Amino acid sequence: MRHFTRHLSHYLSLTGLLLVALVGLIVFKYDPTFQTAIVISLGISFVIWGVVHHWLHEGLKIRLILEYLGVAAFGMAILLALIWSV
Amino acid sequence: MPTVLLRLFFPHPHNKHRAHILHPLSFAFFVSLFIGLEFLILTHPDVASKVLGATANITPASIIELTNQRRAKEGLPTLKEDSVLDKAAQEKGADMMARNYWAHNAPDGTTPWHFFNEVGYSYRYAGENLARDFTQSEDIVDAWIASSSHRENLLSQRYEDIGVAVVEGNLKGINTILVVQMFGTKLNNVLPMVEKTTTLRVEPVNSLVQGEKVQLVSQVGGMFAATKTLGIGLLVFIIFILIADIFVVQIKRIDRHASRSSAHVMFLVVILFIVLIFEGGKIF
């Protein structure tokens, strides 16, 4: 909890980013091309968020970037498969 | 608990306080696993649809009723079902199945208006909405309403008649359900019904007209349901492991240099929410 309050601005920006993507995907519910663009932007933004967050606070290591990349790729793969399976 | 499992699922001194399953290589494995299973779903759509039973509950009557309900809400007159337009919609659906396309215009440039003329519906105004791979009539009408061009057709004051066909058949190798909605207003001097002569080889398709009830099965719907179930399963599993990681690190006051599990949970919970609310089906 202390971690959250200490990095409140970072988590607020992450929340904003996720909400924008969520709203975008709902608004463009029947536009797979736009949805794909939103999902890719979401994945890239999440990795950039992680990089900036660690770079500002604890120092950045390649392993950390890979962890964010892994999670982003996992989430993106599921959403893209769903968008293009119909 | 055996150390192997501890190392795999929970932060532990033996895994440098980061569960092996949360390592970048594990995520690469999960992505590969998901892609591999997706490949299996795509190559075996019949299995997916049998396992998850994507049956559709769509009838022309319900589409017409829902369309008129939407029009009534906007204070627009009710559209009359026209059996000739129903026939035109069926012809269009059968043509798409036979010639393997899903579009307003056929690959050879045949327009939707060709089907109006073919059944002898001489129109002053005409329009067409298409949908595929939905399982509920309500979702189709909602999707059309959400799209400005389809909404324009659906809520146009210029139309008086409506015809709908629900067609099941094999489109590009996959069992698919197509919905064709045709709107029109007749010219006063209606042309006589023309005998239809066509050289097209029309594959047998399961076509619904007013009043009929047939069990429709969409393989695309089955594939969608399989992808959704697989995605939800993997997401819930990873989110659970991440939440366990957060708790163990918090309780044991572990100081480590790793990516933020809380950020991953936020990201994946949003993904899970999107997957849960995501609906199948396309409109054109």
Tab-separated table of C-alpha atoms in Angstrom:
chain	number	residue	atom	x	y	z
A	1	MET	CA	0.000	0.000	0.000
A	2	ARG	CA	2.861	2.346	0.891
A	3	HIS	CA	4.314	1.644	-2.511
A	4	PHE	CA	1.093	2.803	-4.169
A	5	THR	CA	0.891	6.061	-2.231
A	6	ARG	CA	4.593	6.755	-2.808
A	7	HIS	CA	4.171	6.330	-6.569
A	8	LEU	CA	0.626	7.659	-6.789
A	9	SER	CA	1.243	9.792	-9.888
A	10	HIS	CA	2.704	6.774	-11.713
A	11	TYR	CA	-0.214	4.513	-10.859
A	12	LEU	CA	-2.707	7.240	-11.731
A	13	SER	CA	-1.128	7.593	-15.174
A	14	LEU	CA	-1.249	3.809	-15.613
A	15	THR	CA	-4.926	3.794	-14.578
A	16	GLY	CA	-5.653	6.596	-17.063
A	17	LEU	CA	-3.867	4.733	-19.828
A	18	LEU	CA	-5.799	1.535	-19.151
A	19	LEU	CA	-9.125	3.391	-18.967
A	20	VAL	CA	-8.511	5.166	-22.287
A	21	ALA	CA	-7.810	1.797	-23.946
A	22	LEU	CA	-10.881	0.242	-22.331
A	23	VAL	CA	-13.173	3.067	-23.480
A	24	GLY	CA	-11.593	3.003	-26.968
A	25	LEU	CA	-12.196	-0.723	-27.328
A	26	ILE	CA	-15.828	-0.355	-26.240
A	27	VAL	CA	-16.506	2.644	-28.507
A	28	PHE	CA	-14.916	0.970	-31.539
A	29	LYS	CA	-16.545	-2.380	-30.740
A	30	TYR	CA	-17.173	-3.289	-34.386
A	31	ASP	CA	-14.033	-1.849	-35.978
A	32	PRO	CA	-11.323	-4.547	-35.808
A	33	THR	CA	-8.685	-2.350	-37.438
A	34	PHE	CA	-9.099	0.410	-34.893
A	35	GLN	CA	-9.305	-2.119	-32.068
A	36	THR	CA	-6.024	-3.656	-33.223
A	37	ALA	CA	-4.398	-0.216	-33.202
A	38	ILE	CA	-5.704	0.396	-29.662
A	39	VAL	CA	-4.427	-2.987	-28.399
A	40	ILE	CA	-0.954	-2.462	-29.891
A	41	SER	CA	-0.807	1.078	-28.467
A	42	LEU	CA	-1.903	-0.274	-25.079
A	43	GLY	CA	0.868	-2.898	-25.076
A	44	ILE	CA	3.551	-0.409	-26.111
A	45	SER	CA	2.336	2.179	-23.580
A	46	PHE	CA	2.431	-0.400	-20.787
A	47	VAL	CA	6.052	-1.289	-21.567
A	48	ILE	CA	6.984	2.413	-21.768
A	49	TRP	CA	5.231	2.994	-18.431
A	50	GLY	CA	7.297	0.201	-16.847
A	51	VAL	CA	10.545	1.509	-18.313
A	52	VAL	CA	9.917	5.088	-17.161
A	53	HIS	CA	8.728	3.959	-13.715
A	54	HIS	CA	11.842	1.874	-13.004
A	55	TRP	CA	14.206	4.324	-14.661
A	56	LEU	CA	12.975	7.084	-12.321
A	57	HIS	CA	12.965	5.035	-9.125
A	58	GLU	CA	15.264	2.043	-8.966
A	59	GLY	CA	17.367	1.917	-12.054
A	60	LEU	CA	16.559	-0.006	-15.172
A	61	LYS	CA	17.714	-3.504	-16.052
A	62	ILE	CA	17.149	-5.397	-19.270
A	63	ARG	CA	15.443	-8.171	-17.292
A	64	LEU	CA	12.801	-5.713	-16.047
A	65	ILE	CA	12.068	-4.549	-19.580
A	66	LEU	CA	11.706	-8.185	-20.646
A	67	GLU	CA	9.216	-8.800	-17.832
A	68	TYR	CA	7.031	-5.898	-18.995
A	69	LEU	CA	7.418	-7.025	-22.600
A	70	GLY	CA	6.344	-10.558	-21.642
A	71	VAL	CA	3.217	-9.411	-19.815
A	72	ALA	CA	2.315	-6.953	-22.603
A	73	ALA	CA	2.822	-9.594	-25.314
A	74	PHE	CA	0.686	-12.063	-23.355
A	75	GLY	CA	-2.205	-9.611	-22.975
A	76	MET	CA	-1.925	-8.403	-26.560
A	77	ALA	CA	-1.881	-11.954	-27.968
A	78	ILE	CA	-5.159	-12.782	-26.213
A	79	LEU	CA	-6.926	-9.600	-27.321
A	80	LEU	CA	-5.683	-9.757	-30.913
A	81	ALA	CA	-6.686	-13.403	-31.214
A	82	LEU	CA	-10.150	-12.503	-29.985
A	83	ILE	CA	-10.499	-9.525	-32.314
A	84	TRP	CA	-9.451	-11.506	-35.372
A	85	SER	CA	-11.157	-14.806	-34.504
A	86	VAL	CA	-14.469	-13.392	-35.715
B	1	MET	CA	4.694	-27.987	-0.449
B	2	PRO	CA	7.523	-29.401	-2.572
B	3	THR	CA	10.275	-26.874	-3.263
B	4	VAL	CA	9.759	-27.252	-7.031
B	5	LEU	CA	6.204	-25.980	-6.742
B	6	LEU	CA	7.236	-23.234	-4.342
B	7	ARG	CA	9.871	-22.053	-6.781
B	8	LEU	CA	7.412	-22.257	-9.644
B	9	PHE	CA	4.490	-20.387	-8.126
B	10	PHE	CA	5.688	-18.303	-5.146
B	11	PRO	CA	8.531	-15.923	-4.258
B	12	HIS	CA	11.181	-17.948	-2.435
B	13	PRO	CA	14.900	-17.542	-1.623
B	14	HIS	CA	15.606	-20.353	-4.110
B	15	ASN	CA	14.074	-18.382	-7.001
B	16	LYS	CA	15.476	-15.026	-5.885
B	17	HIS	CA	12.026	-14.072	-4.579
B	18	ARG	CA	10.346	-14.191	-7.971
B	19	ALA	CA	8.170	-17.148	-8.963
B	20	HIS	CA	9.633	-18.920	-11.994
B	21	ILE	CA	6.264	-18.702	-13.675
B	22	LEU	CA	6.555	-14.905	-13.680
B	23	HIS	CA	9.930	-14.866	-15.432
B	24	PRO	CA	10.113	-13.381	-18.976
B	25	LEU	CA	10.810	-16.838	-20.422
B	26	SER	CA	7.643	-18.176	-18.816
B	27	PHE	CA	5.637	-15.416	-20.480
B	28	ALA	CA	7.262	-16.304	-23.785
B	29	PHE	CA	6.102	-19.868	-23.082
B	30	PHE	CA	2.543	-18.708	-22.316
B	31	VAL	CA	2.389	-16.636	-25.501
B	32	SER	CA	3.680	-19.631	-27.520
B	33	LEU	CA	1.221	-21.953	-25.761
B	34	PHE	CA	-1.657	-19.597	-26.521
B	35	ILE	CA	-0.623	-19.222	-30.177
B	36	GLY	CA	-0.222	-23.010	-30.480
B	37	LEU	CA	-3.670	-23.684	-29.016
B	38	GLU	CA	-5.142	-20.953	-31.209
B	39	PHE	CA	-3.632	-22.679	-34.216
B	40	LEU	CA	-5.339	-25.912	-33.131
B	41	ILE	CA	-8.667	-24.074	-32.745
B	42	LEU	CA	-8.300	-22.519	-36.207
B	43	THR	CA	-7.393	-25.784	-37.859
B	44	HIS	CA	-10.137	-27.766	-36.056
B	45	PRO	CA	-13.139	-25.415	-35.987
B	46	ASP	CA	-15.550	-28.366	-35.901
B	47	VAL	CA	-14.079	-29.572	-32.590
B	48	ALA	CA	-14.240	-26.082	-31.083
B	49	SER	CA	-17.880	-25.623	-32.046
B	50	LYS	CA	-18.811	-29.103	-30.811
B	51	VAL	CA	-17.077	-28.617	-27.472
B	52	LEU	CA	-18.432	-25.140	-26.833
B	53	GLY	CA	-21.642	-25.506	-28.823
B	54	ALA	CA	-21.984	-22.103	-30.489
B	55	THR	CA	-25.616	-22.377	-31.502
B	56	ALA	CA	-27.319	-19.266	-32.732
B	57	ASN	CA	-30.714	-17.991	-31.767
B	58	ILE	CA	-31.444	-15.747	-34.744
B	59	THR	CA	-34.658	-15.610	-36.737
B	60	PRO	CA	-35.774	-13.177	-39.442
B	61	ALA	CA	-38.896	-12.469	-37.365
B	62	SER	CA	-36.857	-11.360	-34.360
B	63	ILE	CA	-34.601	-9.171	-36.529
B	64	ILE	CA	-37.659	-7.482	-38.070
B	65	GLU	CA	-39.327	-7.074	-34.687
B	66	LEU	CA	-36.208	-5.561	-33.098
B	67	THR	CA	-35.723	-3.263	-36.097
B	68	ASN	CA	-39.290	-2.004	-35.785
B	69	GLN	CA	-38.869	-1.558	-32.032
B	70	ARG	CA	-35.854	0.681	-32.672
B	71	ARG	CA	-37.790	2.620	-35.271
B	72	ALA	CA	-40.745	3.046	-32.926
B	73	LYS	CA	-38.409	4.491	-30.296
B	74	GLU	CA	-37.406	7.146	-32.815
B	75	GLY	CA	-41.026	7.789	-33.768
B	76	LEU	CA	-40.584	6.232	-37.206
B	77	PRO	CA	-43.236	4.167	-39.027
B	78	THR	CA	-43.133	0.382	-38.834
B	79	LEU	CA	-41.598	-1.466	-41.781
B	80	LYS	CA	-43.782	-4.078	-43.457
B	81	GLU	CA	-42.258	-7.467	-44.065
B	82	ASP	CA	-42.277	-8.105	-47.799
B	83	SER	CA	-41.996	-11.726	-48.897
B	84	VAL	CA	-40.378	-10.639	-52.175
B	85	LEU	CA	-37.676	-8.793	-50.226
B	86	ASP	CA	-37.271	-11.866	-47.995
B	87	LYS	CA	-36.595	-13.816	-51.160
B	88	ALA	CA	-34.099	-11.231	-52.389
B	89	ALA	CA	-32.283	-11.467	-49.034
B	90	GLN	CA	-32.203	-15.263	-49.294
B	91	GLU	CA	-30.845	-15.052	-52.830
B	92	LYS	CA	-28.123	-12.665	-51.671
B	93	GLY	CA	-27.201	-14.931	-48.735
B	94	ALA	CA	-27.104	-18.015	-50.972
B	95	ASP	CA	-25.001	-16.136	-53.514
B	96	MET	CA	-22.438	-15.160	-50.875
B	97	MET	CA	-22.182	-18.767	-49.737
B	98	ALA	CA	-21.977	-20.096	-53.288
B	99	ARG	CA	-19.351	-17.622	-54.424
B	100	ASN	CA	-17.446	-17.488	-51.145
B	101	TYR	CA	-17.612	-13.784	-50.353
B	102	TRP	CA	-19.037	-11.561	-47.675
B	103	ALA	CA	-19.606	-8.057	-48.972
B	104	HIS	CA	-22.255	-5.804	-50.434
B	105	ASN	CA	-20.758	-6.261	-53.882
B	106	ALA	CA	-19.836	-9.680	-55.269
B	107	PRO	CA	-16.292	-10.266	-56.580
B	108	ASP	CA	-17.568	-9.781	-60.143
B	109	GLY	CA	-19.115	-6.436	-59.210
B	110	THR	CA	-22.708	-7.661	-58.776
B	111	THR	CA	-24.404	-5.101	-56.529
B	112	PRO	CA	-27.110	-5.785	-53.934
B	113	TRP	CA	-29.621	-4.092	-56.261
B	114	HIS	CA	-29.230	-6.997	-58.669
B	115	PHE	CA	-31.056	-9.223	-56.153
B	116	PHE	CA	-33.889	-6.711	-55.806
B	117	ASN	CA	-34.346	-6.721	-59.580
B	118	GLU	CA	-33.968	-10.474	-59.834
B	119	VAL	CA	-36.980	-11.159	-57.595
B	120	GLY	CA	-39.024	-8.436	-59.266
B	121	TYR	CA	-38.912	-5.807	-56.524
B	122	SER	CA	-38.812	-2.564	-58.442
B	123	TYR	CA	-37.588	0.024	-55.971
B	124	ARG	CA	-37.549	3.729	-55.521
B	125	TYR	CA	-35.215	3.373	-52.535
B	126	ALA	CA	-33.217	0.322	-51.489
B	127	GLY	CA	-30.691	-0.551	-48.809
B	128	GLU	CA	-28.861	-3.544	-47.383
B	129	ASN	CA	-27.285	-4.421	-44.026
B	130	LEU	CA	-25.168	-7.533	-43.498
B	131	ALA	CA	-24.035	-9.376	-40.380
B	132	ARG	CA	-22.232	-12.616	-39.689
B	133	ASP	CA	-21.298	-14.936	-36.843
B	134	PHE	CA	-23.547	-13.463	-34.210
B	135	THR	CA	-25.478	-15.780	-31.928
B	136	GLN	CA	-28.271	-13.428	-30.822
B	137	SER	CA	-30.609	-11.213	-32.861
B	138	GLU	CA	-30.354	-8.443	-30.243
B	139	ASP	CA	-26.572	-8.229	-30.690
B	140	ILE	CA	-26.958	-7.841	-34.460
B	141	VAL	CA	-29.428	-4.976	-34.217
B	142	ASP	CA	-27.304	-3.356	-31.470
B	143	ALA	CA	-24.235	-3.601	-33.732
B	144	TRP	CA	-26.077	-2.029	-36.665
B	145	ILE	CA	-27.343	0.759	-34.438
B	146	ALA	CA	-23.784	1.378	-33.210
B	147	SER	CA	-22.540	1.912	-36.776
B	148	SER	CA	-23.618	5.196	-38.380
B	149	SER	CA	-24.091	3.844	-41.940
B	150	HIS	CA	-26.115	0.804	-40.818
B	151	ARG	CA	-28.093	2.929	-38.388
B	152	GLU	CA	-28.927	5.277	-41.254
B	153	ASN	CA	-30.461	2.351	-43.171
B	154	LEU	CA	-32.262	0.973	-40.149
B	155	LEU	CA	-33.767	4.297	-39.135
B	156	SER	CA	-34.409	5.755	-42.574
B	157	GLN	CA	-37.779	7.368	-43.220
B	158	ARG	CA	-37.477	6.511	-46.895
B	159	TYR	CA	-38.093	2.791	-46.495
B	160	GLU	CA	-41.471	1.101	-46.231
B	161	ASP	CA	-40.621	-2.600	-46.650
B	162	ILE	CA	-38.158	-4.978	-45.053
B	163	GLY	CA	-36.935	-8.475	-45.901
B	164	VAL	CA	-34.550	-10.583	-43.830
B	165	ALA	CA	-32.800	-13.902	-44.378
B	166	VAL	CA	-30.671	-15.918	-41.981
B	167	VAL	CA	-28.429	-18.231	-43.974
B	168	GLU	CA	-26.196	-20.968	-42.660
B	169	GLY	CA	-23.535	-22.507	-44.840
B	170	ASN	CA	-19.877	-23.013	-45.541
B	171	LEU	CA	-18.018	-19.769	-46.173
B	172	LYS	CA	-14.291	-20.085	-46.884
B	173	GLY	CA	-14.238	-23.564	-45.332
B	174	ILE	CA	-15.955	-22.599	-42.083
B	175	ASN	CA	-19.563	-23.060	-41.051
B	176	THR	CA	-20.920	-19.539	-40.862
B	177	ILE	CA	-24.223	-17.789	-40.188
B	178	LEU	CA	-24.998	-14.800	-42.391
B	179	VAL	CA	-27.823	-12.327	-41.875
B	180	VAL	CA	-29.034	-10.243	-44.797
B	181	GLN	CA	-31.394	-7.362	-44.116
B	182	MET	CA	-32.908	-5.585	-47.102
B	183	PHE	CA	-34.905	-2.384	-47.075
B	184	GLY	CA	-36.959	-0.930	-49.878
B	185	THR	CA	-39.726	1.304	-51.067
B	186	LYS	CA	-41.560	0.168	-54.186
B	187	LEU	CA	-41.958	2.211	-57.313
B	188	ASN	CA	-45.605	2.736	-58.197
B	189	ASN	CA	-45.251	0.891	-61.474
B	190	VAL	CA	-44.028	-2.415	-60.128
B	191	LEU	CA	-42.384	-4.602	-62.723
B	192	PRO	CA	-43.797	-8.077	-63.200
B	193	MET	CA	-41.984	-10.923	-61.489
B	194	VAL	CA	-39.122	-12.110	-63.625
B	195	GLU	CA	-38.315	-15.789	-63.991
B	196	LYS	CA	-34.947	-16.213	-62.385
B	197	THR	CA	-32.341	-17.699	-64.640
B	198	THR	CA	-28.958	-18.134	-63.189
B	199	THR	CA	-25.883	-20.070	-64.087
B	200	LEU	CA	-24.592	-19.992	-60.554
B	201	ARG	CA	-24.129	-23.283	-58.797
B	202	VAL	CA	-25.749	-22.625	-55.467
B	203	GLU	CA	-24.511	-24.867	-52.660
B	204	PRO	CA	-27.232	-26.146	-50.359
B	205	VAL	CA	-27.587	-23.714	-47.513
B	206	ASN	CA	-29.770	-23.676	-44.481
B	207	SER	CA	-31.901	-20.610	-44.978
B	208	LEU	CA	-34.475	-19.370	-42.529
B	209	VAL	CA	-37.608	-17.575	-43.540
B	210	GLN	CA	-40.378	-16.194	-41.373
B	211	GLY	CA	-41.769	-18.706	-38.939
B	212	GLU	CA	-39.201	-21.456	-39.395
B	213	LYS	CA	-37.034	-22.694	-36.556
B	214	VAL	CA	-33.810	-24.494	-37.311
B	215	GLN	CA	-30.832	-25.087	-35.060
B	216	LEU	CA	-28.026	-22.948	-36.478
B	217	VAL	CA	-24.437	-23.772	-35.672
B	218	SER	CA	-21.641	-21.300	-36.248
B	219	GLN	CA	-18.118	-22.705	-36.320
B	220	VAL	CA	-16.779	-19.152	-36.184
B	221	GLY	CA	-18.866	-18.675	-33.045
B	222	GLY	CA	-17.357	-21.882	-31.650
B	223	MET	CA	-13.828	-20.694	-32.437
B	224	PHE	CA	-14.567	-17.360	-30.806
B	225	ALA	CA	-15.952	-19.064	-27.684
B	226	ALA	CA	-12.907	-21.377	-27.534
B	227	THR	CA	-10.485	-18.443	-27.839
B	228	LYS	CA	-12.398	-16.540	-25.181
B	229	THR	CA	-12.429	-19.483	-22.756
B	230	LEU	CA	-8.733	-20.167	-23.301
B	231	GLY	CA	-7.849	-16.485	-22.799
B	232	ILE	CA	-9.940	-16.191	-19.634
B	233	GLY	CA	-8.388	-19.360	-18.190
B	234	LEU	CA	-4.809	-18.221	-18.781
B	235	LEU	CA	-5.495	-14.674	-17.574
B	236	VAL	CA	-7.157	-15.806	-14.344
B	237	PHE	CA	-4.268	-18.185	-13.675
B	238	ILE	CA	-1.571	-15.525	-14.171
B	239	ILE	CA	-3.521	-12.887	-12.206
B	240	PHE	CA	-3.869	-15.352	-9.326
B	241	ILE	CA	-0.106	-16.027	-9.311
B	242	LEU	CA	0.637	-12.285	-9.434
B	243	ILE	CA	-1.729	-11.550	-6.531
B	244	ALA	CA	-0.089	-14.351	-4.518
B	245	ASP	CA	3.289	-12.772	-5.344
B	246	ILE	CA	2.129	-9.366	-4.069
B	247	PHE	CA	0.860	-10.871	-0.802
B	248	VAL	CA	3.951	-12.958	-0.098
B	249	VAL	CA	6.291	-10.025	-0.824
B	250	GLN	CA	4.180	-7.781	1.407
B	251	ILE	CA	3.853	-10.230	4.308
B	252	LYS	CA	7.480	-11.350	4.277
B	253	ARG	CA	8.688	-7.783	3.619
B	254	ILE	CA	10.896	-9.002	0.789
B	255	ASP	CA	13.139	-6.391	-0.769
B	256	ARG	CA	13.821	-7.304	-4.386
B	257	HIS	CA	14.487	-5.650	-7.711
B	258	ALA	CA	11.721	-6.872	-10.019
B	259	SER	CA	8.971	-5.500	-12.211
B	260	ARG	CA	5.809	-4.352	-10.437
B	261	SER	CA	3.356	-7.200	-9.947
B	262	SER	CA	0.696	-4.631	-9.009
B	263	ALA	CA	1.084	-2.942	-12.426
B	264	HIS	CA	0.892	-6.336	-14.147
B	265	VAL	CA	-2.290	-7.165	-12.216
B	266	MET	CA	-3.870	-3.825	-13.221
B	267	PHE	CA	-2.935	-4.411	-16.869
B	268	LEU	CA	-4.140	-8.017	-16.969
B	269	VAL	CA	-7.367	-7.301	-15.051
B	270	VAL	CA	-8.281	-4.708	-17.690
B	271	ILE	CA	-7.444	-7.253	-20.416
B	272	LEU	CA	-9.619	-9.828	-18.611
B	273	PHE	CA	-12.487	-7.342	-18.373
B	274	ILE	CA	-12.230	-6.587	-22.110
B	275	VAL	CA	-12.180	-10.315	-22.923
B	276	LEU	CA	-15.260	-10.875	-20.757
B	277	ILE	CA	-17.311	-8.135	-22.422
B	278	PHE	CA	-16.054	-8.846	-25.942
B	279	GLU	CA	-18.774	-10.110	-28.294
B	280	GLY	CA	-18.432	-12.003	-31.528
B	281	GLY	CA	-19.919	-11.075	-34.900
B	282	LYS	CA	-19.223	-8.686	-37.723
B	283	ILE	CA	-21.349	-6.237	-39.648
B	284	PHE	CA	-20.937	-4.878	-43.129
